[in-house]
Short mmCIF file of C-alpha atoms in Angstrom, two decimals:
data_model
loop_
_atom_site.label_atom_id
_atom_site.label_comp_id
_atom_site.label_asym_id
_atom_site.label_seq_id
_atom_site.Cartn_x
_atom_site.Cartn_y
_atom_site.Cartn_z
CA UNK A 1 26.04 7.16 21.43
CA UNK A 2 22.96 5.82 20.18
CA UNK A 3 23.46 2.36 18.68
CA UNK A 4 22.28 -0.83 17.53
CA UNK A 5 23.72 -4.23 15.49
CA UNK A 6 21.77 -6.05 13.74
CA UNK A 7 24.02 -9.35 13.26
CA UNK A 8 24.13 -11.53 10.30
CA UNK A 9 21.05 -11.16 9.01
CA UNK A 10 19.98 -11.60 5.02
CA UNK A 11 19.84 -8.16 3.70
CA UNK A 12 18.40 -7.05 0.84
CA UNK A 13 18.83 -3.57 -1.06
CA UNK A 14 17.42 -2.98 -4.45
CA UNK A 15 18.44 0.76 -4.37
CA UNK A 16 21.97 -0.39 -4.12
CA UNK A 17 21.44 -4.47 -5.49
CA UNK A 18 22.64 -5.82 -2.14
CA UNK A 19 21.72 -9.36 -1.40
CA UNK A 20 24.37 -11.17 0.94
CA UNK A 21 24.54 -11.78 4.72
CA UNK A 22 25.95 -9.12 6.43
CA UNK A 23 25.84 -7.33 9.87
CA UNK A 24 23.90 -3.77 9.93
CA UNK A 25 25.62 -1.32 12.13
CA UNK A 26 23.07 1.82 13.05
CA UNK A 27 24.21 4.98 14.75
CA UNK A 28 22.58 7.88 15.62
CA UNK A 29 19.49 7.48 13.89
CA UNK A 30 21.42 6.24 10.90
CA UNK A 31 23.06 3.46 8.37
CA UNK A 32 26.77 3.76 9.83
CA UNK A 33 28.03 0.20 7.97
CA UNK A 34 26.78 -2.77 6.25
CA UNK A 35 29.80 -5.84 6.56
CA UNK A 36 30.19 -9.52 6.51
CA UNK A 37 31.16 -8.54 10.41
CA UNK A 38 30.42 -4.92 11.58
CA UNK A 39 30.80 -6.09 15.68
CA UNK A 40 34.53 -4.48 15.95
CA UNK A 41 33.24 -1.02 14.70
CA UNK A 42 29.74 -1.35 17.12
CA UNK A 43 30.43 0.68 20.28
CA UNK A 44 30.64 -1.33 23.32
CA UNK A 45 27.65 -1.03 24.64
CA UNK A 46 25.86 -1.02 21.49
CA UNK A 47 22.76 -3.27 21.78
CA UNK A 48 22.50 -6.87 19.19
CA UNK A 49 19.78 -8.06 17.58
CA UNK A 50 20.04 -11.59 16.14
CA UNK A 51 18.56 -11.56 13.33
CA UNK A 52 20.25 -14.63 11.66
CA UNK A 53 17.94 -16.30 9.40
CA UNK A 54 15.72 -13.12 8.45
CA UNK A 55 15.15 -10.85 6.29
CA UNK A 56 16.70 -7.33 6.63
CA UNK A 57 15.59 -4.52 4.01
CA UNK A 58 15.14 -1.00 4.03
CA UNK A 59 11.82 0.53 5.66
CA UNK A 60 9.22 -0.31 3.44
CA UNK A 61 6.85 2.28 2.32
CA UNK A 62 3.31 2.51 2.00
CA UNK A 63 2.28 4.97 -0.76
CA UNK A 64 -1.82 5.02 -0.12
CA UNK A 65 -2.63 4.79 3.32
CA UNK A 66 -6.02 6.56 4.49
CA UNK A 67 -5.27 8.23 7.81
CA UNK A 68 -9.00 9.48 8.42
CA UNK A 69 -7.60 12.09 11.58
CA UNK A 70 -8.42 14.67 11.57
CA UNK A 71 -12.47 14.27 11.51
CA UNK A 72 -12.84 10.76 11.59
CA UNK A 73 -11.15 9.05 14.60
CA UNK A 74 -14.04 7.01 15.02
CA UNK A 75 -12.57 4.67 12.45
CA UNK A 76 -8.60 5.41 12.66
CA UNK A 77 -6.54 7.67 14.32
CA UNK A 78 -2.65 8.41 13.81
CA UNK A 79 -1.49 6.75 16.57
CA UNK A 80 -4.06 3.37 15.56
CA UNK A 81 -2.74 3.77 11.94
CA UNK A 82 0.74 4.02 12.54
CA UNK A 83 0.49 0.91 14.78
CA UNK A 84 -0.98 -1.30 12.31
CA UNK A 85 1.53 0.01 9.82
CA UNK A 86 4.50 -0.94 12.38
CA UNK A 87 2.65 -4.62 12.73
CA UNK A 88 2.87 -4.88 9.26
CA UNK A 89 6.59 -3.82 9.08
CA UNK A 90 5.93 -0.67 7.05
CA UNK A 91 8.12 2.15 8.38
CA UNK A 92 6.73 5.24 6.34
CA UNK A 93 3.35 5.79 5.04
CA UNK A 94 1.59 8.58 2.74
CA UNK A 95 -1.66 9.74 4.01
CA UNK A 96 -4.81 10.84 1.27
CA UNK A 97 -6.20 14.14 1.70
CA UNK A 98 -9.53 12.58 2.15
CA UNK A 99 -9.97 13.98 5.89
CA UNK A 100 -12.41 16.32 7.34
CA UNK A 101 -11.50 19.05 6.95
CA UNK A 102 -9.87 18.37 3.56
CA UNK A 103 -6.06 18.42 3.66
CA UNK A 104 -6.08 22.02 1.11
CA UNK A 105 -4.58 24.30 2.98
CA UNK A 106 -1.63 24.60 5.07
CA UNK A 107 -2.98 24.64 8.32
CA UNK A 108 -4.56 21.11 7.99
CA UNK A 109 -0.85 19.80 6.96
CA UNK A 110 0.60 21.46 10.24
CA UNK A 111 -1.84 19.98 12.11
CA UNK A 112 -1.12 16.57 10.93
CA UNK A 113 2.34 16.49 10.75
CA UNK A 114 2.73 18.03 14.55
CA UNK A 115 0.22 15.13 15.82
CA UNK A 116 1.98 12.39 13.89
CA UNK A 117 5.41 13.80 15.08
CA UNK A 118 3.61 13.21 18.50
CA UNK A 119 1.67 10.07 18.50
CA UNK A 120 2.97 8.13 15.74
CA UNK A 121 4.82 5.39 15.55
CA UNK A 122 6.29 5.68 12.04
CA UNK A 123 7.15 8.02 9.66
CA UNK A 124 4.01 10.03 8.26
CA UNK A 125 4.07 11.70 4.37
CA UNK A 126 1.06 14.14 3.69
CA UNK A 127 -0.41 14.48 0.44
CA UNK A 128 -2.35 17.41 -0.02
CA UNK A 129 -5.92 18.00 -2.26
CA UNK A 130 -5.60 19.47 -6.16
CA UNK A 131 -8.88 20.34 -6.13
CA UNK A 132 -10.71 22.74 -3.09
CA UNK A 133 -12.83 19.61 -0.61
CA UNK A 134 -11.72 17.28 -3.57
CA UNK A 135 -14.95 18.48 -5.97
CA UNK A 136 -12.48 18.56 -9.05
CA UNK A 137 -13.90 22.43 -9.74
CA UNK A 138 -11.55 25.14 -7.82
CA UNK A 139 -7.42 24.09 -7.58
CA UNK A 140 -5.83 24.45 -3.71
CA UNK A 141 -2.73 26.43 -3.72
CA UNK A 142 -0.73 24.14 -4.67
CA UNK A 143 2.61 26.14 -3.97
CA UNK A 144 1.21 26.99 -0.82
CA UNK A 145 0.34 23.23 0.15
CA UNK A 146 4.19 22.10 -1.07
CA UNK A 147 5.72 25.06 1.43
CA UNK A 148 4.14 23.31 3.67
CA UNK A 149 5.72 20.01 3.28
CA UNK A 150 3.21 17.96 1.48
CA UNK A 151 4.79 15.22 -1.02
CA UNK A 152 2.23 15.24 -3.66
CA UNK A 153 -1.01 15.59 -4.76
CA UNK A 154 -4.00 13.79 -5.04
CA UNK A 155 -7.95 13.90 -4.77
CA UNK A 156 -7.84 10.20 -4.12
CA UNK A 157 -11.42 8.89 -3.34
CA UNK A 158 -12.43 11.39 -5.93
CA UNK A 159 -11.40 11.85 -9.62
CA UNK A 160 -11.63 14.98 -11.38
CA UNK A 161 -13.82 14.65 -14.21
CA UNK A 162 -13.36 18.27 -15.91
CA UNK A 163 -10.24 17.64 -18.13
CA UNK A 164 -10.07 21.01 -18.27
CA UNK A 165 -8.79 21.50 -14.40
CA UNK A 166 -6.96 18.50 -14.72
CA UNK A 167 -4.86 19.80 -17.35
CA UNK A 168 -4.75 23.30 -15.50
CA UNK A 169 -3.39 21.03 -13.17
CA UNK A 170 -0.67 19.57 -14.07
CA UNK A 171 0.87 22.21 -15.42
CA UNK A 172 0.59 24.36 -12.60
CA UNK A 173 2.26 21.60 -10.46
CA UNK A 174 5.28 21.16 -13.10
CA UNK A 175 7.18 24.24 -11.13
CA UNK A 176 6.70 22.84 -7.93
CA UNK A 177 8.24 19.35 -9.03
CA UNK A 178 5.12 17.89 -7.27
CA UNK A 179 4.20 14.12 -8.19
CA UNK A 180 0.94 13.83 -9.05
CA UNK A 181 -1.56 10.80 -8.08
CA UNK A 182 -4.94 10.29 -9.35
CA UNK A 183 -7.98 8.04 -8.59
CA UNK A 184 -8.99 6.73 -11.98
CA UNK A 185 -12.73 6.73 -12.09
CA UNK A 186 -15.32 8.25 -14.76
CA UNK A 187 -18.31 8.79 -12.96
CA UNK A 188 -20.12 8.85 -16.65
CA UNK A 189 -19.63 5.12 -16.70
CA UNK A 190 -19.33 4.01 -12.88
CA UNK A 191 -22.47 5.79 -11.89
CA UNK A 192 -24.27 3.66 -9.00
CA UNK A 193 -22.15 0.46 -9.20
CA UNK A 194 -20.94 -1.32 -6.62
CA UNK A 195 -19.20 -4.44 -7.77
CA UNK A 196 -17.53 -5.26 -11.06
CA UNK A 197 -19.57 -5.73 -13.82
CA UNK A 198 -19.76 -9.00 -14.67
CA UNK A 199 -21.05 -12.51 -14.59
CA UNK A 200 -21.45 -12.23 -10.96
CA UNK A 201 -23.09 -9.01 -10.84
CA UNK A 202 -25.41 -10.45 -13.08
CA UNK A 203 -26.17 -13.73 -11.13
CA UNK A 204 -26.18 -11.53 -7.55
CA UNK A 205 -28.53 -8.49 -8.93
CA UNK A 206 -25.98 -5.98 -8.18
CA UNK A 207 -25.38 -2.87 -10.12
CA UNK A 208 -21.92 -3.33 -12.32
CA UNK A 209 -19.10 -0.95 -12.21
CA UNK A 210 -17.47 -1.54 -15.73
CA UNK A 211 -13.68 -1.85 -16.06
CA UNK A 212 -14.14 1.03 -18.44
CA UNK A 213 -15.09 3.19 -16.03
CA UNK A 214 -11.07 2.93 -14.64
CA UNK A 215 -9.92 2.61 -18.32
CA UNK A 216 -11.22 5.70 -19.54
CA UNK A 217 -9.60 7.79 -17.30
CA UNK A 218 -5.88 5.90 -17.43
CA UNK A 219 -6.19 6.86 -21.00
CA UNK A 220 -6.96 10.42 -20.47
CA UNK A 221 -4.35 10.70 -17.76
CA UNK A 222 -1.87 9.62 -20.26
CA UNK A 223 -2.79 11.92 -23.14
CA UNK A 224 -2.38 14.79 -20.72
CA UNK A 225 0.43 13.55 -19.55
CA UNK A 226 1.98 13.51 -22.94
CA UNK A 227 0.53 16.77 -23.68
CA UNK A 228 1.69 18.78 -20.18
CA UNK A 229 5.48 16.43 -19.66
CA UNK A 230 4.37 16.25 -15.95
CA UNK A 231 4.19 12.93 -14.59
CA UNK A 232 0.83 11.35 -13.36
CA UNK A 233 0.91 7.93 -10.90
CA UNK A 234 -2.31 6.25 -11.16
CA UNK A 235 -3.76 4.57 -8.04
CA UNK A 236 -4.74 1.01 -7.11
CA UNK A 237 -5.19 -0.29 -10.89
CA UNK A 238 -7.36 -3.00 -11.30
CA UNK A 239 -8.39 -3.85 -14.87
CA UNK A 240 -6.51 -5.47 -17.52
CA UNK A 241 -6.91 -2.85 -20.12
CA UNK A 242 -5.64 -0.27 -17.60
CA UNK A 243 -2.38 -2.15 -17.40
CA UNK A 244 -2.18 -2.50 -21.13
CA UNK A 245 -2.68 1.27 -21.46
CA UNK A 246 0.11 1.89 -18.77
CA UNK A 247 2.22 -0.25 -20.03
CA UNK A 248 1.83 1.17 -24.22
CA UNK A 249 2.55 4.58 -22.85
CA UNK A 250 5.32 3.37 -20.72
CA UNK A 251 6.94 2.12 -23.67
CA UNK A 252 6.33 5.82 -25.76
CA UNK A 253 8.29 6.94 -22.51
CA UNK A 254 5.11 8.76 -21.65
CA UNK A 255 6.12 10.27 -17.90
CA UNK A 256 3.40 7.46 -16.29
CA UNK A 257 3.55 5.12 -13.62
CA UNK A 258 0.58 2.87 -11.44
CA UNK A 259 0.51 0.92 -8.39
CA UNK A 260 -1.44 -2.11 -7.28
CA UNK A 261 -3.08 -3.16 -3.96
CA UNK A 262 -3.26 -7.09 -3.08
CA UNK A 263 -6.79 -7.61 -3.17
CA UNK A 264 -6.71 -6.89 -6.53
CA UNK A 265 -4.22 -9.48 -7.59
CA UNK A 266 -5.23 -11.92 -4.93
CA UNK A 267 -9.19 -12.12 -4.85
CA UNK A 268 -11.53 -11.66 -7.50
CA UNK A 269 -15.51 -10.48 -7.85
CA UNK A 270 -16.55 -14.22 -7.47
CA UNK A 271 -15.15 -13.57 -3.33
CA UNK A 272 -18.65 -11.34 -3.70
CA UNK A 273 -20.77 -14.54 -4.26
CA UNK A 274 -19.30 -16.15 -0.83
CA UNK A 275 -16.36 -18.59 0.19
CA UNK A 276 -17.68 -21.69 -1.55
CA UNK A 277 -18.00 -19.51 -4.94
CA UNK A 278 -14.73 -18.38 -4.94
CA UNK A 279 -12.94 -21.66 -3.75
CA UNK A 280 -14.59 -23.34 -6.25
CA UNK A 281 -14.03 -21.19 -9.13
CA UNK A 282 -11.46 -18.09 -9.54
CA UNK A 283 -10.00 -19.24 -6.12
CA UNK A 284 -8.67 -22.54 -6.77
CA UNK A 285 -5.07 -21.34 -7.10
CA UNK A 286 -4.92 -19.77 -3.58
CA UNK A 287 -6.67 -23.55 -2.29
CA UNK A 288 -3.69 -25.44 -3.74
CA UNK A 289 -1.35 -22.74 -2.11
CA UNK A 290 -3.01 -23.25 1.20
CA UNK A 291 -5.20 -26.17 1.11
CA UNK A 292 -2.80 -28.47 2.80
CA UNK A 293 -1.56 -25.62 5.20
CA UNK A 294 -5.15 -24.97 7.21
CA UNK A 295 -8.77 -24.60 6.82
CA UNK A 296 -9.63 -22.11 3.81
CA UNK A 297 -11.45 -19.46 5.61
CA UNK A 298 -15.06 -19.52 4.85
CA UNK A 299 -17.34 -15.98 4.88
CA UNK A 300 -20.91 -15.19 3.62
CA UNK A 301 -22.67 -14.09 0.19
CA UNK A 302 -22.53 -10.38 -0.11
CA UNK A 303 -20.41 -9.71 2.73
CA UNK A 304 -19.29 -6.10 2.58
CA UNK A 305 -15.95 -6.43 3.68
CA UNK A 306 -15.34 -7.28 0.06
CA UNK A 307 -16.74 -4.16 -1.19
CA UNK A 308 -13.95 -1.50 -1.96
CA UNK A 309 -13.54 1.36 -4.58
CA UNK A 310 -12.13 -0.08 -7.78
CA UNK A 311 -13.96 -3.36 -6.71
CA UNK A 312 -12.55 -6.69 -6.83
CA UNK A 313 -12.45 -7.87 -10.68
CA UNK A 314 -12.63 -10.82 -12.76
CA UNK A 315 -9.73 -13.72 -13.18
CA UNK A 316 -8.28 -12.36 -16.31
CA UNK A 317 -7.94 -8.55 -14.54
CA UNK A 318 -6.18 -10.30 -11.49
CA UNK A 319 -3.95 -12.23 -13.82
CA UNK A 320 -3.21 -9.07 -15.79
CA UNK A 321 -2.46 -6.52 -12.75
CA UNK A 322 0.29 -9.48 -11.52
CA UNK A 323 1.68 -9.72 -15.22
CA UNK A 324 1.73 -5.62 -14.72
CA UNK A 325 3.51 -6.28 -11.37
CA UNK A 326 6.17 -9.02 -12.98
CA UNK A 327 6.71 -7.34 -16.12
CA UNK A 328 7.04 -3.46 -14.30
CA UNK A 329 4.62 -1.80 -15.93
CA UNK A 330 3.25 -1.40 -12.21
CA UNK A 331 6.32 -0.35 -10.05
CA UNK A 332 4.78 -0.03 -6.53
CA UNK A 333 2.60 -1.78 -4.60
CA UNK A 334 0.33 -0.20 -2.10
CA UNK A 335 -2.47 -1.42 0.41
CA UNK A 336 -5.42 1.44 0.31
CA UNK A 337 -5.78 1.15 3.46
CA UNK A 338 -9.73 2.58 4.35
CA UNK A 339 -10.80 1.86 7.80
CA UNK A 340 -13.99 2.29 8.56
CA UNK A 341 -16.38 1.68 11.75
CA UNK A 342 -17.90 -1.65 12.09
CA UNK A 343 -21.93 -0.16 11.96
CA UNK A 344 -21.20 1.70 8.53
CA UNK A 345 -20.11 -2.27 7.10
CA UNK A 346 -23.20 -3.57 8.90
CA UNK A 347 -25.55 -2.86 5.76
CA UNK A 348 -26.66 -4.20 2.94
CA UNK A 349 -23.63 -4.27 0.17
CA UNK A 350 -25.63 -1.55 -1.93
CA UNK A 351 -25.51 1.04 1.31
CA UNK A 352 -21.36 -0.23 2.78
CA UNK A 353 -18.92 2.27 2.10
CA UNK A 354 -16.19 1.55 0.10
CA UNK A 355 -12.93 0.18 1.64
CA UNK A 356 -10.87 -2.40 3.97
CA UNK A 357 -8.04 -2.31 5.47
CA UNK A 358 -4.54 -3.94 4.77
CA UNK A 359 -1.98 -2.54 5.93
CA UNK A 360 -1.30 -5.84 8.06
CA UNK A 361 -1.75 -8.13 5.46
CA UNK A 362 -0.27 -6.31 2.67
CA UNK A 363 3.44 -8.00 3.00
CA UNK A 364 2.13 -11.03 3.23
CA UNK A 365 -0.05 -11.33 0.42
CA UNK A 366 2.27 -9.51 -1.84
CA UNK A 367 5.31 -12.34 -1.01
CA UNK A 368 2.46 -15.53 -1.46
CA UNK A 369 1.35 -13.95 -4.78
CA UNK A 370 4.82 -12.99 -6.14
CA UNK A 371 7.48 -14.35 -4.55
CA UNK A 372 6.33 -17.74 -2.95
CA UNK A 373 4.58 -18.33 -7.18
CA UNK A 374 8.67 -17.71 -8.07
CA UNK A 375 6.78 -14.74 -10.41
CA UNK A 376 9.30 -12.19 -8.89
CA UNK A 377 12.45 -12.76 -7.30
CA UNK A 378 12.17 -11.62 -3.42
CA UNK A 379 14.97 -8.24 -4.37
CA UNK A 380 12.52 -7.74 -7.02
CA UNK A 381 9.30 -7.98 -4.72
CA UNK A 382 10.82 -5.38 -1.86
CA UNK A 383 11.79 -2.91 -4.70
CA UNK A 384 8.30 -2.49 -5.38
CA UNK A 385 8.03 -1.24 -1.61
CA UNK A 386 11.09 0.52 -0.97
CA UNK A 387 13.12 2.20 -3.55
CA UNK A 388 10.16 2.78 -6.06
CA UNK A 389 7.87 4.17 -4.01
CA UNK A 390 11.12 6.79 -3.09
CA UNK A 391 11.52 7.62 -6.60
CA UNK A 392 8.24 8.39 -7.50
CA UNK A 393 7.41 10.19 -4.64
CA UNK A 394 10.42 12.13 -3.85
CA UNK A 395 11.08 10.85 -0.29
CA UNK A 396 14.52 10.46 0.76
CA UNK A 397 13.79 6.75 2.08
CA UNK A 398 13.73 3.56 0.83
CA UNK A 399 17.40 2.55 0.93
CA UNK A 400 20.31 1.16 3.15
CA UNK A 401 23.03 3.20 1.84
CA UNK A 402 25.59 4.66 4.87
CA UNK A 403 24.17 7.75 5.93
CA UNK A 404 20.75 7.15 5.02
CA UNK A 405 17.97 7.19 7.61
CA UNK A 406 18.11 4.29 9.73
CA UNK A 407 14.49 3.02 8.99
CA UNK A 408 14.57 -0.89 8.14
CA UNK A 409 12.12 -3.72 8.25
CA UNK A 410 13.13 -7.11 9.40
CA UNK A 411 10.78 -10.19 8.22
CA UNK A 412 10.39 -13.87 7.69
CA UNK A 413 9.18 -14.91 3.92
CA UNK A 414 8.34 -18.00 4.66
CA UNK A 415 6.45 -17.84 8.23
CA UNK A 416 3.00 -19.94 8.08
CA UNK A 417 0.55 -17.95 10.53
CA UNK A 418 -3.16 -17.02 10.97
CA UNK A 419 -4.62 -13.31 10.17
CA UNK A 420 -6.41 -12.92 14.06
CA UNK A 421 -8.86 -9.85 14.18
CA UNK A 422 -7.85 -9.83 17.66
CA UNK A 423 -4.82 -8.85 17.27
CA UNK A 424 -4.74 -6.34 14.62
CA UNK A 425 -3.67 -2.59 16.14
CA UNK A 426 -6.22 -1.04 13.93
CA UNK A 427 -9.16 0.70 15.40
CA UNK A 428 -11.28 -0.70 12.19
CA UNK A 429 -12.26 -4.14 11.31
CA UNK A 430 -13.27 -4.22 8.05
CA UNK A 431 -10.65 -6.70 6.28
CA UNK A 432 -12.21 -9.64 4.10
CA UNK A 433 -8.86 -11.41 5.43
CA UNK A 434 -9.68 -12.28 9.02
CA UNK A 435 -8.93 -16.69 9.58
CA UNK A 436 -6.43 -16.49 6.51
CA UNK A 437 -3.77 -18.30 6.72
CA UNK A 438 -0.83 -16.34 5.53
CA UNK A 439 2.84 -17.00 4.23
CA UNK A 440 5.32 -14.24 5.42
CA UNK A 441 5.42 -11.78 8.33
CA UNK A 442 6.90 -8.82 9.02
CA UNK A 443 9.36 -9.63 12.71
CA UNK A 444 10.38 -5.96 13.45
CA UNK A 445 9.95 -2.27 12.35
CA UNK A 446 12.85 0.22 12.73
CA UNK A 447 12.74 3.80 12.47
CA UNK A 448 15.15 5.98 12.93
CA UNK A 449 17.48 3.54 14.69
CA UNK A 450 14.59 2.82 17.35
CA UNK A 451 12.73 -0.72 17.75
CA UNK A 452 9.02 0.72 17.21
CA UNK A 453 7.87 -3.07 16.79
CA UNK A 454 8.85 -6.38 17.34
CA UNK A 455 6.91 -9.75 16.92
CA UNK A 456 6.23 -10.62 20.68
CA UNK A 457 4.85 -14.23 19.71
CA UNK A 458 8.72 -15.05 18.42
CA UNK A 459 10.77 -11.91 19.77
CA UNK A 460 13.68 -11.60 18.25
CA UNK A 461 17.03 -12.18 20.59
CA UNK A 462 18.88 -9.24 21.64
CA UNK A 463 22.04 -8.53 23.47
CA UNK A 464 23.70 -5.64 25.13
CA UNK A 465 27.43 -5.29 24.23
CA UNK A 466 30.17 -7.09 23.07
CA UNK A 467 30.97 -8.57 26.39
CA UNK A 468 28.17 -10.78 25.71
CA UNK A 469 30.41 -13.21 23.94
CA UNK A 470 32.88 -14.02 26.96
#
């Protein structure tokens, strides 16, 4: 029988409000018992992991992950992907459609879910494209594109702009029960910017991306969502007025819900003007977090790595997206992970692509900003990682009930330790985050009852059997 105990660990389950020290007892892939002391129903033979002292929780879940295979391997593949996600104790991530070719048919979803099956490390959700090579003017076949087992929808890195289609849309998706994501971004207002508009666009001759620009199409997503009933999730917010939006129509019961990535509530468009700009101004929180821990990491003026697509904002947006975050009018909380290769980042900022990674950092920022700042309890904080995520997306993850899939992530909340480029699994390098000392870190990643990563810088202890103990 396949088996393993975890023993006396601190586990925490927001689907089912578990918080207590108990042993977790896995069988066959799956949750067989969750006790104070679950070693007399463990087979014999049943491999221990000591895990006294850490954090247990279900899998977490990453709900915007950019695969880029097929058609891009240059910058990630799924094996590369999956391995960072396993380093940063994510156990499940949803892919964008943003591939070449497009994820819009179902070919391109078999071909991706037979290669992660394959070469991946963790569990892999495919979204598939509304719109034919995400242009926002022809839809996919949607009904097609769910037969073949994609979770949702999405043009992320695009928006459609035609209301029209939009609308078309979503009610076209209502009788597939399909969520529906959506890149908020009118191209009316955004046109050539690159960085927020702002004080420091100003100062650093850069063209501005307005906060409108994200605003305007939260508001449209929720009139249509109000109009059609079919719920719309709206991707990496950034602006304040975006979470004041989501959180008015939230209130009306309109079916809406958002996420938010942890560059937006941990940097700010000052990180833009250079290290000593943004310690010295929007930063100063973070250096009395971490002043006394290490030396704050230092990078240039207009380095690109901080150039990502909605772009870092102002103070009072970061404050609002964690109010968002402590208040739940943003319910998830998701990395946008874009790799790309290090030549495209090379460039001046105007010419950089959009994007960094995260999925390695993610966990950690999220528990500095939230939980460390007491702003969310550390139940509340995984929720927004686990069981949400599952809800709005359908998947049958994100718990630790008994019979559920045995997918769990073990960490340490309060482990000091250094963000090394060196030894990140992902094929990219294009993370502003590199010499950061960091405050929590995933220890081990668990899927389906299998150890797919563990910490080898402080391995965890492990046994085999219950004869261990004479």
């Amino acid at each position: 029988m396949n088996a393993l105990l975890l023993v006396q660990g601190h586990v925490v389950d927001p689907a089912n409000r578990l918080d207590a020290i108990a042993d977790v007892l896995i069988q066959e892939g799956k949750i067989a018992a969750i006790v104070a002391e679950a070693a007399a129903q463990a087979p014999l033979d049943a491999p221990r992991l000591d895990v006294s002292g850490l954090v247990v929780c279900p899998g977490l879940i990453d709900a915007h992950f950019h695969l880029r295979e097929p058609g891009q391997s240059a910058k990630e593949t799924i094996a590369t992907g999956t391995a960072a996600a396993a380093r940063g104790g994510f156990t499940s991530v949803v892919c964008m459609p943003n591939t070449a070719p497009v994820i819009e048919n179902p070919g391109v979803v078999a071909l991706i879910r037979e290669k992660a099956a394959r070469e991946g490390v963790v569990n892999v959700f495919v979204t598939g494209a509304i719109t034919k090579d995400i242009h926002g003017e022809e839809l996919t076949p949607i009904g097609s594109l769910k037969q073949a087992g994609v979770v949702a929808i999405t043009d992320d890195g695009h928006c459609i702009q035609n209301h029209e289609i939009m609308r078309r849309a979503l009610e076209y998706v209502r009788m597939f029960d399909l969520p529906v994501l959506d890149h908020c971004q009118d191209y009316s207002l955004v046109t050539d910017g690159v960085m927020h508009e702002g004080y420091w666009s100003t100062v650093m001759g850069l063209r501005g991306w307005p906060a409108a620009g994200e605003e305007m199409i939260v508001a449209r997503n929720i009139l249509l969502a109000e109009l059609t009933g079919t719920h719309i999730h709206c991707q990496h917010l950034s602006a304040a007025g975006s979470v004041r939006l989501l959180r008015e129509a939230r209130q009306r019961k309109v079916p809406v819900s958002g996420e938010a990535c942890p560059h937006h509530f941990t940097l700010t468009d000052a990180a833009v003007a250079g290290s000593e700009s943004f310690w010295q101004t929007d930063g100063r929180d973070l250096k009395a977090q971490w002043g006394d821990q290490a030396e704050l990491p230092a990078w240039p003026c207009f380095d690109t790595n901080f150039k990502m697509n909605p772009p870092l904002r102002s103070a009072r947006d970061r404050e609002a997206v964690i109010e968002g975050l402590v208040d739940g009018t943003l319910e998830i909380i998701s990395s946008d992970h874009a790799p790309h290769c290090s030549f495209e980042k090379e460039v001046e900022f105007d010419y950089a692509p959009f994007g960094i990674t995260g999925l390695e950092t993610e966990l950690a920022l999220s528990l500095m900003q939230l939980y460390h700042t007491k702003r969310l309890s550390l139940p509340d904080l995984i929720a927004k990682f686990t069981v949400h995520p599952a809800r709005i997306l359908r998947l049958a993850k994100g718990t630790l009930s008994v019979g559920a899939d045995a997918d769990l992530t073990v960490l340490n909340p309060d482990e000091v330790w250094v963000f090394d480029r060196a030894e990140s699994a992902s094929k990219s390098f294009n993370s502003p985050f590199y010499g950061w000392t960091m405050k929590g870190k995933a220890k081990a990643a668990i899927v389906g009852g299998k150890i797919v990563w563990q910490d080898t810088r402080s391995p965890l202890s492990s046994g085999c059997g219950r004869q261990e103990q004479h």
